[in-house]
C-alpha positions as MATLAB code, in Angstrom:
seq = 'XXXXXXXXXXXXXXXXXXXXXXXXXXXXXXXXXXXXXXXXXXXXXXXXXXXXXXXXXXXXXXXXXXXXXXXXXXXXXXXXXXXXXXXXXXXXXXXXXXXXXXXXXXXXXXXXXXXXXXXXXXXXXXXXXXXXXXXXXXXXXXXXXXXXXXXXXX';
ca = [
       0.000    0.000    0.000;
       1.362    3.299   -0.723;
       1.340    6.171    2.057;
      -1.306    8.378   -0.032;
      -3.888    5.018    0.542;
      -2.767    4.550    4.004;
      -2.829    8.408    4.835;
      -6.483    8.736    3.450;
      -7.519    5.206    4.436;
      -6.814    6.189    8.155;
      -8.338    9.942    7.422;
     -11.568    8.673    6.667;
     -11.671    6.251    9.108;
     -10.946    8.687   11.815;
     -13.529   10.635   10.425;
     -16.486    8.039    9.969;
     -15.775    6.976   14.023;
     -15.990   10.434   14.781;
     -19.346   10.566   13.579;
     -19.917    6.901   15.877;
     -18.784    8.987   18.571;
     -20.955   12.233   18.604;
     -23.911    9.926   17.444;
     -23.756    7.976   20.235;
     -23.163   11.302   22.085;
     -26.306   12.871   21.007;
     -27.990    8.905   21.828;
     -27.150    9.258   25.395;
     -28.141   12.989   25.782;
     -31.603   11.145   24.492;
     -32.023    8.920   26.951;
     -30.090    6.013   27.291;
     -31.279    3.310   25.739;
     -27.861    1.643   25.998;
     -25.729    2.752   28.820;
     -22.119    1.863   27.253;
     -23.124    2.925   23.752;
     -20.460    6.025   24.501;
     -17.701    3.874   25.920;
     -17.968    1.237   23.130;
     -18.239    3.914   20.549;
     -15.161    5.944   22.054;
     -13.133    3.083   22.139;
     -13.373    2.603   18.521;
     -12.095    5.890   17.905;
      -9.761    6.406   20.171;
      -7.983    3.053   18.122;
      -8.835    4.930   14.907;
      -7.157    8.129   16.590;
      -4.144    6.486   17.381;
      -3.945    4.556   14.203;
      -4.510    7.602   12.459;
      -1.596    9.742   14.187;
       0.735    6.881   13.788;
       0.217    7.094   10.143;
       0.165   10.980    9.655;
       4.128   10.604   11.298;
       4.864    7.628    9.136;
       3.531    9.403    5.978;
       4.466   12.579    6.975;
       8.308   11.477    7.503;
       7.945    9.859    4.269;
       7.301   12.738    2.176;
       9.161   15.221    4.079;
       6.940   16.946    5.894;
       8.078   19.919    8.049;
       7.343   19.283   11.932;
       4.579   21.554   11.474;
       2.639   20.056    9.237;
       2.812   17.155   10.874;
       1.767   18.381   14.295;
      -1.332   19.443   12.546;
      -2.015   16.821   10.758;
      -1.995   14.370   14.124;
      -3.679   17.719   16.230;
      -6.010   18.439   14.177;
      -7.881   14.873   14.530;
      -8.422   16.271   17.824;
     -10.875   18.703   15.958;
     -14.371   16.339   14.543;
     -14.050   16.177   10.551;
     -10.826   18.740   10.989;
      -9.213   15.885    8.810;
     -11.162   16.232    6.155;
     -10.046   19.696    4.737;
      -6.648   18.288    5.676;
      -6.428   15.698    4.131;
      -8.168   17.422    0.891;
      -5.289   19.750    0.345;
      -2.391   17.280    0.802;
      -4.068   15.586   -2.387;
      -4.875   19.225   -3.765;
      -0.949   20.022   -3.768;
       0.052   16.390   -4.652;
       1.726   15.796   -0.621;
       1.147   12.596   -0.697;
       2.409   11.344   -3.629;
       5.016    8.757   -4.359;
       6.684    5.472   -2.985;
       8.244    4.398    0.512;
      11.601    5.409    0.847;
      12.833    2.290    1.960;
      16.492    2.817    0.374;
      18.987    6.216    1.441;
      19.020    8.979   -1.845;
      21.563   12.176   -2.611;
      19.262   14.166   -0.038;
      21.683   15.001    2.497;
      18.321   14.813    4.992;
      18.645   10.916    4.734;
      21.685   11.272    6.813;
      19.069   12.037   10.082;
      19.047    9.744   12.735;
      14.964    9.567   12.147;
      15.563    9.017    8.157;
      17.866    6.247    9.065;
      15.549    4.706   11.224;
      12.754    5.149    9.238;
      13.853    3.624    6.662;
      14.832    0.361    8.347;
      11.475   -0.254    9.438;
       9.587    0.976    6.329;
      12.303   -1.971    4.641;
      11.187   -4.030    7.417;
       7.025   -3.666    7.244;
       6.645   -6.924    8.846;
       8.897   -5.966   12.359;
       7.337   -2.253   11.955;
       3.578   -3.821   11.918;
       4.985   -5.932   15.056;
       6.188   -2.706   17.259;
       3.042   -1.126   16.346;
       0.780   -3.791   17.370;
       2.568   -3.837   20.751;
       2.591    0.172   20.575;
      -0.504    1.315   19.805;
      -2.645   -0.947   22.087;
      -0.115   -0.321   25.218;
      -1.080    3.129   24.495;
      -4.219    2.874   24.095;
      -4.379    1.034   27.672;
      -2.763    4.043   29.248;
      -5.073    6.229   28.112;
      -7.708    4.054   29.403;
      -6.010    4.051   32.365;
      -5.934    7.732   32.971;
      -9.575    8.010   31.761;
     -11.198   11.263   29.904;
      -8.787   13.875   29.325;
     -11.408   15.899   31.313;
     -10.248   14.355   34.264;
      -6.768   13.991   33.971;
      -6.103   17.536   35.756;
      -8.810   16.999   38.606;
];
């Protein structure tokens, strides 16, 4: 898969669970019908979040993105359907075109200790899909740990 399908696969995906998440919002403002609708729901994104941001620094190392761009593109999926313009534009101006690097070029930025290591995983999808899947859920279970981020200063 190429990083434009990943990026936008994982765009829309954080989008569509955003919409699982206020609609089961807007369900338990209603009444209630099924108490854990919200946690069930928010779990799903939150996964999709963090998959999501994972890919947005993979794809965004990839294609060179300055560290601002890609703080925004992993903040703004804080923001519901803030993605979507995002991700719109990086097509619009052709940002996420072309292959993995997997192999170093002339570009004196492959000498970077993160190009370097990027590149030996992205030659190495099977041990990068590996870390992640220990990664993302260990992650995930802090955060369920700590609970909502509304309580984390209380």
């Amino acid at each position: 898969m190429k990083p434009k399908q990943l990026f936008l696969l994982f765009a829309k995906g954080e989008a569509i669970t955003w919409t699982l998440l206020i609609s089961a919002l807007i369900v338990r403002a209603a009444g209630d019908p099924f108490p854990p609708i919200v946690t069930i729901a928010g779990s799903i994104h939150g996964a999709v979040f963090l998959g999501y941001a994972v890919t947005a620094l993979l794809v965004g190392i990839n294609q060179r993105w300055s560290f601002g761009k890609l703080a925004l593109a992993v903040g703004l999926a804080i923001v519901p359907f803030a993605t979507i313009p995002f991700e719109r534009r990086l097509v619009a101006t052709k940002a996420l075109e072309g292959e993995w690097r997997k192999t170093k070029s002339a570009d004196p930025r492959d000498n970077f200790f993160i190009d370097v290591i990027f590149r030996w995983f992205i030659a190495r999808p099977i041990v990068l899909l590996a870390v992640l899947l220990v990664a993302i859920p260990a992650v995930f279970a802090l955060l369920l740990f700590l609970g909502p981020p509304t309580e984390w200063l209380d």
